[in-house]
mmCIF file of C-alpha atoms in Angstrom:
data_model
loop_
_atom_site.group_PDB
_atom_site.id
_atom_site.type_symbol
_atom_site.label_atom_id
_atom_site.label_comp_id
_atom_site.label_asym_id
_atom_site.label_seq_id
_atom_site.Cartn_x
_atom_site.Cartn_y
_atom_site.Cartn_z
ATOM 1 C CA MET A 45 104.749 55.099 71.478
ATOM 2 C CA ALA A 46 106.348 52.051 72.252
ATOM 3 C CA LYS A 47 109.875 51.428 71.446
ATOM 4 C CA GLN A 48 111.176 48.559 69.150
ATOM 5 C CA SER A 49 113.982 45.850 69.403
ATOM 6 C CA SER A 50 116.195 45.702 66.545
ATOM 7 C CA ASN A 51 115.882 42.912 64.146
ATOM 8 C CA ALA A 52 119.050 41.466 65.516
ATOM 9 C CA LEU A 53 117.667 41.242 68.977
ATOM 10 C CA SER A 54 114.279 40.033 68.020
ATOM 11 C CA ARG A 55 116.244 37.035 66.088
ATOM 12 C CA LEU A 56 118.304 36.374 68.966
ATOM 13 C CA ALA A 57 115.340 36.203 71.513
ATOM 14 C CA SER A 58 113.458 33.970 68.992
ATOM 15 C CA ARG A 59 116.312 31.492 68.872
ATOM 16 C CA ILE A 60 116.822 31.345 72.458
ATOM 17 C CA LEU A 61 112.929 30.689 73.216
ATOM 18 C CA LYS A 62 113.306 27.669 70.659
ATOM 19 C CA GLY A 63 115.997 26.353 72.700
ATOM 20 C CA ALA A 64 119.231 27.639 71.413
ATOM 21 C CA GLU A 65 122.011 28.097 73.791
ATOM 22 C CA ALA A 66 122.765 31.864 74.908
ATOM 23 C CA THR A 67 125.947 33.255 75.660
ATOM 24 C CA ARG A 68 126.424 35.742 78.671
ATOM 25 C CA LYS A 69 126.781 38.604 75.954
ATOM 26 C CA ASP A 70 123.734 37.651 74.174
ATOM 27 C CA ILE A 71 121.764 37.477 77.766
ATOM 28 C CA MET A 72 123.189 41.153 78.765
ATOM 29 C CA GLN A 73 122.104 42.387 75.121
ATOM 30 C CA LEU A 74 118.679 41.146 75.752
ATOM 31 C CA ALA A 75 118.511 42.433 79.194
ATOM 32 C CA ALA A 76 119.854 45.745 78.249
ATOM 33 C CA SER A 77 117.133 46.055 75.462
ATOM 34 C CA VAL A 78 114.297 45.244 77.831
ATOM 35 C CA LEU A 79 115.406 47.563 80.391
ATOM 36 C CA SER A 80 115.800 50.479 77.872
ATOM 37 C CA GLN A 81 112.310 49.973 76.811
ATOM 38 C CA ASP A 82 110.868 50.123 80.331
ATOM 39 C CA GLU A 83 109.024 53.500 80.615
ATOM 40 C CA THR A 84 108.746 53.498 84.729
ATOM 41 C CA ARG A 85 111.682 53.293 86.693
ATOM 42 C CA GLY A 86 111.984 51.222 89.848
ATOM 43 C CA THR A 87 109.112 48.775 90.975
ATOM 44 C CA ARG A 88 105.638 49.046 90.161
ATOM 45 C CA LYS A 89 102.597 48.683 92.293
ATOM 46 C CA ALA A 90 100.563 45.540 91.746
ATOM 47 C CA LYS A 91 97.224 46.028 89.786
ATOM 48 C CA LYS A 92 94.099 45.098 91.996
ATOM 49 C CA ARG A 93 92.042 42.507 90.574
ATOM 50 C CA LYS A 94 88.497 43.020 90.423
ATOM 51 C CA ALA A 95 86.351 40.313 91.806
ATOM 52 C CA LYS A 96 84.512 38.335 88.919
ATOM 53 C CA LYS A 97 80.860 37.851 89.617
ATOM 54 C CA ARG A 98 79.891 34.485 89.361
ATOM 55 C CA LYS A 99 76.707 33.153 87.260
ATOM 56 C CA ALA A 100 74.309 31.547 89.547
ATOM 57 C CA ALA A 101 73.670 28.125 88.898
ATOM 58 C CA PRO A 102 70.314 27.291 87.100
ATOM 59 C CA LYS A 103 67.669 26.251 89.606
ATOM 60 C CA LYS A 104 66.869 22.395 89.446
ATOM 61 C CA ARG A 105 62.849 21.891 88.725
ATOM 62 C CA LYS A 106 61.196 19.987 91.340
ATOM 63 C CA ALA A 107 60.338 16.253 90.053
ATOM 64 C CA THR A 108 56.699 15.948 89.095
ATOM 65 C CA LYS A 109 54.935 12.595 89.213
ATOM 66 C CA ARG A 110 54.121 10.873 86.059
ATOM 67 C CA LYS A 111 50.588 9.566 85.422
#
């Protein structure tokens, strides 16, 4: 189950994203919250992306002479 941030931290993050100034204390609180919710310690391996299959372009019809 995922952990959730407190209402106060959610409001703080929202204000900062809207452009409000953040104090050093605010930044530290947000960073601590994010790290406390991280379920895996250390660095993670990057996920490999699967190559997408491209759709074949429709074939053009040959021009026919008009009568």
